[in-house]
Short mmCIF file of C-alpha atoms in Angstrom, two decimals:
data_model
loop_
_atom_site.label_atom_id
_atom_site.label_comp_id
_atom_site.label_asym_id
_atom_site.label_seq_id
_atom_site.Cartn_x
_atom_site.Cartn_y
_atom_site.Cartn_z
CA MET A 1 -114.18 14.67 154.64
CA LYS A 2 -111.18 13.42 156.81
CA ILE A 3 -110.76 14.01 160.68
CA LEU A 4 -107.52 13.46 162.43
CA ALA A 5 -106.26 13.83 166.18
CA VAL A 6 -103.01 15.55 166.77
CA LYS A 7 -101.56 13.61 169.74
CA LEU A 8 -99.00 15.55 171.87
CA CYS A 9 -99.50 13.84 175.42
CA GLU A 10 -100.37 10.34 176.91
CA ASN A 11 -100.73 8.58 180.14
CA GLY A 12 -102.00 11.22 182.38
CA TYR A 13 -105.03 11.44 184.52
CA MET A 14 -107.74 13.69 186.52
CA THR A 15 -109.51 13.61 189.82
CA GLN A 16 -112.93 12.71 189.90
CA PRO A 17 -113.64 16.32 192.27
CA PHE A 18 -111.79 17.91 189.51
CA ALA A 19 -113.77 16.68 186.78
CA LEU A 20 -117.17 16.79 188.19
CA GLY A 21 -117.16 19.19 190.99
CA GLY A 22 -118.04 22.55 189.20
CA GLU A 23 -121.62 22.84 190.33
CA LYS A 24 -121.85 20.30 193.51
CA GLY A 25 -118.46 21.10 195.12
CA MET A 26 -115.52 19.15 194.85
CA ASP A 27 -115.82 17.62 198.39
CA ALA A 28 -119.16 15.76 196.67
CA PHE A 29 -116.73 13.57 194.71
CA ASP A 30 -113.83 11.27 195.52
CA PRO A 31 -110.47 12.13 195.06
CA ALA A 32 -109.12 8.80 195.02
CA VAL A 33 -111.25 8.27 191.45
CA ARG A 34 -109.16 9.27 188.77
CA TYR A 35 -110.02 9.06 184.97
CA ARG A 36 -107.34 9.03 181.95
CA SER A 37 -106.28 12.23 180.40
CA SER A 38 -103.97 13.29 177.60
CA LEU A 39 -103.58 16.11 175.35
CA GLN A 40 -104.46 16.21 171.71
CA ASN A 41 -106.35 18.38 169.00
CA TYR A 42 -107.71 17.95 165.88
CA LEU A 43 -107.02 18.25 161.77
CA ILE A 44 -110.11 18.48 159.15
CA ASP A 45 -109.23 17.47 155.97
CA THR A 46 -112.36 18.74 153.71
CA GLY A 47 -110.74 17.83 150.58
CA ASP A 48 -110.57 21.32 149.61
CA GLU A 49 -109.12 22.78 152.66
CA VAL A 50 -106.72 21.52 155.77
CA ILE A 51 -108.45 23.17 159.01
CA LEU A 52 -107.10 23.05 162.15
CA VAL A 53 -108.82 23.15 165.76
CA ASP A 54 -106.84 24.46 168.41
CA THR A 55 -102.96 23.96 168.00
CA GLY A 56 -101.50 22.30 171.70
CA LEU A 57 -98.63 23.73 173.71
CA PRO A 58 -95.51 25.90 172.86
CA ALA A 59 -92.44 24.14 172.40
CA GLY A 60 -90.45 23.81 175.03
CA PHE A 61 -93.15 23.95 177.24
CA PRO A 62 -92.26 22.07 180.60
CA GLU A 63 -93.70 19.05 181.64
CA ALA A 64 -95.83 18.82 184.60
CA VAL A 65 -94.56 16.54 187.66
CA PRO A 66 -97.30 15.31 189.33
CA ASP A 67 -97.46 14.38 192.92
CA GLU A 68 -100.26 13.86 195.47
CA THR A 69 -102.19 17.03 195.11
CA THR A 70 -102.50 17.42 191.45
CA MET A 71 -105.80 17.84 190.18
CA ILE A 72 -105.01 17.20 186.32
CA TYR A 73 -101.88 15.75 184.71
CA MET A 74 -102.12 15.73 181.05
CA GLY A 75 -99.47 12.98 180.83
CA ALA A 76 -95.92 12.94 179.48
CA LYS A 77 -95.20 14.92 176.25
CA ILE A 78 -95.18 12.03 173.15
CA ALA A 79 -94.30 15.05 170.43
CA GLU A 80 -94.35 18.65 170.39
CA TYR A 81 -97.32 20.24 167.91
CA ALA A 82 -95.21 20.44 164.90
CA ASP A 83 -94.07 17.05 164.98
CA ALA A 84 -97.08 15.67 165.33
CA PHE A 85 -98.98 17.22 163.13
CA ALA A 86 -95.94 16.74 160.25
CA ALA A 87 -96.42 12.95 161.48
CA LEU A 88 -99.95 13.17 159.84
CA GLY A 89 -98.54 14.10 156.51
CA TYR A 90 -98.99 17.44 156.15
CA ALA A 91 -97.26 20.96 155.71
CA PRO A 92 -97.72 23.97 157.31
CA GLU A 93 -98.34 25.95 154.25
CA GLN A 94 -101.59 23.65 153.50
CA VAL A 95 -103.42 25.00 156.49
CA THR A 96 -106.01 27.42 155.31
CA LYS A 97 -107.84 28.18 158.75
CA ILE A 98 -107.01 27.75 162.49
CA LEU A 99 -110.32 27.34 164.42
CA ILE A 100 -109.43 28.31 168.29
CA THR A 101 -112.25 26.73 170.83
CA HIS A 102 -110.39 29.10 173.57
CA LYS A 103 -107.74 31.08 174.63
CA HIS A 104 -105.54 28.60 177.11
CA ALA A 105 -101.83 27.68 175.94
CA ASP A 106 -102.95 23.98 175.73
CA HIS A 107 -105.18 25.24 172.48
CA THR A 108 -103.38 28.13 171.21
CA GLY A 109 -99.32 27.34 171.63
CA ALA A 110 -98.16 26.72 168.07
CA LEU A 111 -100.20 29.26 166.21
CA ALA A 112 -97.24 31.40 165.34
CA GLY A 113 -95.61 28.06 163.04
CA PHE A 114 -98.84 28.57 160.80
CA PRO A 115 -98.29 32.39 159.39
CA ASN A 116 -100.52 31.86 156.25
CA ALA A 117 -103.50 30.58 157.97
CA ARG A 118 -106.57 32.41 159.20
CA ILE A 119 -106.70 32.03 162.87
CA ILE A 120 -110.17 32.31 163.66
CA CYS A 121 -111.28 32.85 167.23
CA SER A 122 -114.51 34.62 169.15
CA PRO A 123 -114.31 38.17 169.36
CA GLU A 124 -113.84 37.83 173.25
CA GLU A 125 -110.85 35.71 172.70
CA ALA A 126 -109.33 37.77 170.04
CA LYS A 127 -108.49 40.32 172.90
CA ALA A 128 -106.73 37.80 175.16
CA ASP A 129 -103.03 37.77 175.36
CA GLU A 130 -102.54 34.80 173.85
CA LEU A 131 -104.03 35.82 170.57
CA SER A 132 -103.95 39.56 170.42
CA ALA A 133 -100.43 39.96 169.31
CA LEU A 134 -100.64 37.53 166.26
CA PRO A 135 -101.49 39.63 163.33
CA ASN A 136 -103.38 36.89 161.26
CA VAL A 137 -106.15 36.40 163.92
CA GLU A 138 -109.61 37.65 163.23
CA ALA A 139 -112.95 37.77 165.28
CA ALA A 140 -115.58 35.08 164.01
CA ALA A 141 -118.77 36.59 163.14
CA PHE A 142 -121.57 34.69 164.18
CA THR A 143 -123.82 35.80 161.93
CA ASP A 144 -125.25 32.49 160.31
CA GLY A 145 -128.03 31.99 161.95
CA PRO A 146 -128.53 29.16 164.20
CA TYR A 147 -127.48 25.73 163.92
CA TYR A 148 -130.15 23.13 165.18
CA ASN A 149 -130.61 24.05 168.74
CA PHE A 150 -127.35 26.41 169.13
CA SER A 151 -128.95 30.26 168.69
CA ALA A 152 -125.66 31.39 166.70
CA SER A 153 -123.25 30.11 164.07
CA MET A 154 -120.47 31.11 161.37
CA LYS A 155 -119.96 28.02 158.57
CA ILE A 156 -116.47 27.56 158.19
CA ALA A 157 -116.72 25.31 155.06
CA ASP A 158 -119.31 23.06 153.77
CA GLY A 159 -120.02 20.23 156.57
CA VAL A 160 -117.83 22.62 159.18
CA THR A 161 -119.40 25.25 161.26
CA TYR A 162 -118.13 27.19 164.76
CA ILE A 163 -120.50 27.81 167.42
CA PRO A 164 -120.48 29.95 170.74
CA ALA A 165 -120.14 27.96 173.64
CA PRO A 166 -119.41 30.49 176.37
CA GLY A 167 -118.60 29.12 180.17
CA HIS A 168 -115.13 27.76 180.09
CA THR A 169 -114.20 31.07 179.03
CA THR A 170 -116.49 33.58 178.26
CA GLY A 171 -115.33 33.21 174.72
CA ASN A 172 -115.32 29.54 174.55
CA ALA A 173 -116.63 27.81 170.95
CA ILE A 174 -117.09 24.79 169.83
CA VAL A 175 -116.67 22.87 166.05
CA ILE A 176 -118.86 20.84 164.44
CA ALA A 177 -117.86 18.63 161.25
CA GLU A 178 -120.85 16.70 159.63
CA SER A 179 -119.94 13.76 157.27
CA GLU A 180 -120.90 10.20 156.68
CA GLY A 181 -124.05 10.94 158.37
CA MET A 182 -123.15 11.99 161.50
CA PHE A 183 -121.36 15.18 163.78
CA TRP A 184 -118.42 15.21 164.89
CA MET A 185 -117.96 17.47 168.13
CA ILE A 186 -114.87 19.20 168.44
CA HIS A 187 -115.83 20.86 172.04
CA GLY A 188 -112.60 22.21 173.76
CA ASP A 189 -112.92 21.82 177.55
CA VAL A 190 -116.94 21.99 177.54
CA THR A 191 -115.93 18.83 179.44
CA TYR A 192 -112.33 17.64 180.38
CA THR A 193 -113.30 13.90 180.13
CA ASP A 194 -116.32 12.20 178.56
CA GLU A 195 -117.34 11.11 182.31
CA ALA A 196 -118.50 14.43 182.90
CA LEU A 197 -120.66 14.64 179.99
CA TYR A 198 -122.62 11.42 180.90
CA GLU A 199 -123.04 12.72 184.41
CA ASN A 200 -124.22 15.77 183.37
CA GLU A 201 -121.36 17.50 185.65
CA LEU A 202 -119.00 20.42 185.05
CA SER A 203 -115.16 20.53 186.03
CA VAL A 204 -114.06 23.01 188.16
CA VAL A 205 -112.65 25.54 185.70
CA PHE A 206 -114.80 27.98 184.05
CA GLU A 207 -115.06 31.76 183.80
CA ASP A 208 -118.59 32.12 184.04
CA ALA A 209 -120.86 29.23 185.80
CA ALA A 210 -124.02 29.92 184.41
CA ALA A 211 -123.14 29.86 180.84
CA ALA A 212 -121.05 27.04 181.15
CA ARG A 213 -124.14 25.12 182.67
CA ALA A 214 -126.18 26.55 179.85
CA THR A 215 -123.65 25.47 177.00
CA LEU A 216 -123.50 21.57 178.62
CA ASP A 217 -127.44 21.25 178.27
CA GLN A 218 -127.37 22.68 174.57
CA VAL A 219 -124.50 20.19 173.94
CA ARG A 220 -126.45 17.39 175.56
CA ALA A 221 -129.80 18.38 174.01
CA PHE A 222 -127.81 18.25 170.36
CA ILE A 223 -125.73 14.98 171.46
CA SER A 224 -129.36 13.63 172.34
CA GLU A 225 -131.00 14.39 168.80
CA HIS A 226 -128.40 13.84 166.70
CA PRO A 227 -125.64 10.94 166.06
CA THR A 228 -122.76 12.65 167.59
CA VAL A 229 -119.11 11.55 168.06
CA TYR A 230 -117.60 13.43 170.92
CA LEU A 231 -114.04 14.59 170.55
CA SER A 232 -112.44 15.82 173.53
CA THR A 233 -108.88 17.48 174.17
CA HIS A 234 -108.25 16.10 177.61
CA THR A 235 -108.86 12.57 177.22
CA PRO A 236 -108.03 9.45 175.15
CA LEU A 237 -111.34 9.00 174.71
CA GLY A 238 -111.32 11.85 172.39
CA TYR A 239 -109.28 9.75 170.07
CA GLU A 240 -110.42 6.36 170.71
CA ASN A 241 -114.06 7.80 169.75
CA LEU A 242 -112.81 9.43 166.43
CA GLU A 243 -111.03 6.19 165.80
CA ASN A 244 -113.95 3.86 166.38
CA ARG A 245 -116.68 6.17 165.33
CA LYS A 246 -118.37 5.80 168.80
CA VAL A 247 -121.61 8.03 168.77
CA VAL A 248 -122.51 9.15 172.23
CA ASP A 249 -125.61 7.47 173.61
CA LEU A 250 -126.02 9.23 176.84
CA ASN A 251 -128.21 6.64 178.46
CA ASP A 252 -125.45 4.24 177.98
CA PRO A 253 -122.00 5.62 179.75
CA PRO A 254 -118.70 3.72 178.48
CA ALA A 255 -116.82 1.74 181.37
CA VAL A 256 -114.49 4.13 182.98
CA ILE A 257 -111.04 3.01 182.32
CA PRO A 258 -108.50 3.51 185.34
CA PRO A 259 -105.50 5.25 184.47
CA GLY A 260 -102.43 3.51 184.44
CA GLU A 261 -99.05 4.39 186.17
CA VAL A 262 -97.75 8.08 186.01
CA THR A 263 -93.91 8.31 185.36
CA PHE A 264 -92.59 10.78 188.02
CA LYS A 265 -89.74 13.08 187.48
CA THR A 266 -87.61 15.45 189.24
CA ALA A 267 -89.09 18.58 189.39
CA THR A 268 -87.35 22.13 188.45
CA GLY A 269 -88.69 24.44 190.77
CA LYS A 270 -91.25 25.69 188.09
CA TYR A 271 -94.66 25.90 188.32
CA VAL A 272 -97.66 25.44 185.63
CA CYS A 273 -101.04 26.55 185.65
CA SER A 274 -103.27 23.42 184.83
CA VAL A 275 -105.53 25.92 183.36
CA CYS A 276 -104.29 28.23 180.82
CA GLY A 277 -100.25 27.12 181.01
CA TYR A 278 -99.26 30.31 182.42
CA VAL A 279 -95.24 29.02 184.02
CA TYR A 280 -94.39 30.37 187.30
CA ASP A 281 -90.57 30.65 187.42
CA PRO A 282 -89.13 31.35 190.56
CA ALA A 283 -85.78 33.19 188.96
CA GLU A 284 -88.60 35.70 187.37
CA GLY A 285 -91.05 35.86 190.32
CA ASP A 286 -94.02 37.95 189.34
CA PRO A 287 -93.01 41.86 190.02
CA ALA A 288 -96.19 43.20 188.00
CA ASN A 289 -97.71 41.64 191.11
CA GLY A 290 -95.19 42.25 193.91
CA ILE A 291 -93.53 39.02 193.80
CA PRO A 292 -89.73 39.56 193.44
CA ALA A 293 -87.46 37.39 191.37
CA GLY A 294 -86.11 34.43 193.82
CA THR A 295 -89.46 33.46 194.96
CA ALA A 296 -89.98 29.89 195.38
CA PHE A 297 -93.46 28.63 194.57
CA GLU A 298 -94.33 27.57 198.20
CA ASP A 299 -93.37 30.89 199.44
CA LEU A 300 -95.81 32.68 197.38
CA PRO A 301 -98.85 34.34 199.60
CA GLU A 302 -101.66 31.69 200.09
CA ASP A 303 -103.79 34.24 198.30
CA TRP A 304 -101.49 34.69 195.04
CA ARG A 305 -103.33 33.76 191.82
CA CYS A 306 -102.12 32.88 188.36
CA PRO A 307 -101.45 36.49 186.70
CA ARG A 308 -103.25 35.05 183.56
CA CYS A 309 -106.57 33.17 184.50
CA ARG A 310 -106.61 33.96 187.97
CA GLN A 311 -106.50 30.66 189.32
CA PRO A 312 -105.34 30.11 192.93
CA LYS A 313 -102.17 28.19 193.93
CA SER A 314 -103.99 24.78 193.80
CA ALA A 315 -104.67 24.75 190.31
CA PHE A 316 -100.52 24.67 189.80
CA ASN A 317 -98.38 21.46 188.99
CA ARG A 318 -94.91 21.17 189.59
CA ALA A 319 -93.08 20.86 186.43
#
């Protein structure tokens, strides 16, 4: 079995309150502390199948333009998903299955580029706007019984298991691959950065706080009992762990590496939701919610929320 990272963005950052403040509150953490951020998804080559776990942002998706208020910036785009995938030496027709950890655009953006693949997601996510219109989406049947301390699972291939992990979204899921005596956990956004895993803290982004806590507890319990490589989406620790075959030791957190300098760009006037990827375009407004075309983001009512995921204005980044 071969697992590869599909690298999309680099040299970003997230603030400590964003990454760790989901339960204790953002005020309990230091906004001056920043962790490295990036964007990558993963490919599993079993030898018989090529399986993708999530598919990045849509082609042409506007880059965020961070400022002093930005909570998470995934970094500068280094490749569109299709190009990053092709650079690994694969063709779209080789992909047999795509496993979706959750519905957000930075995990589902390039699904249309694989029309022959089975797209498997949780029953809850199959109803989401990002997925419901695609003809090759199927709801997972988590009927293969418990997987170690997880209560339900679906066997995808030999050594590849799909597991419900609700909280970040109600239909969130994780993928665990077994190879060479180790467990490779691709978890989507159970945590945004590995520091949160070691600190046992939730991010501020979840649809169900109690479920998110239960999932993180299950993940940490699994990791404490099994040699696990933790493959994250939004921190370069994800692909660094993969490349270094680094097994998690919850009692020995890695040293925090500060992010590098961010290259600032000129904003377009558009704003991007840092959670679900919805783009607010002033030229279009949000007519369904009473916002006419021509309304600048700064002029939106303070109680306006993302039409897709209901996050507040503070979750949006300039693009």
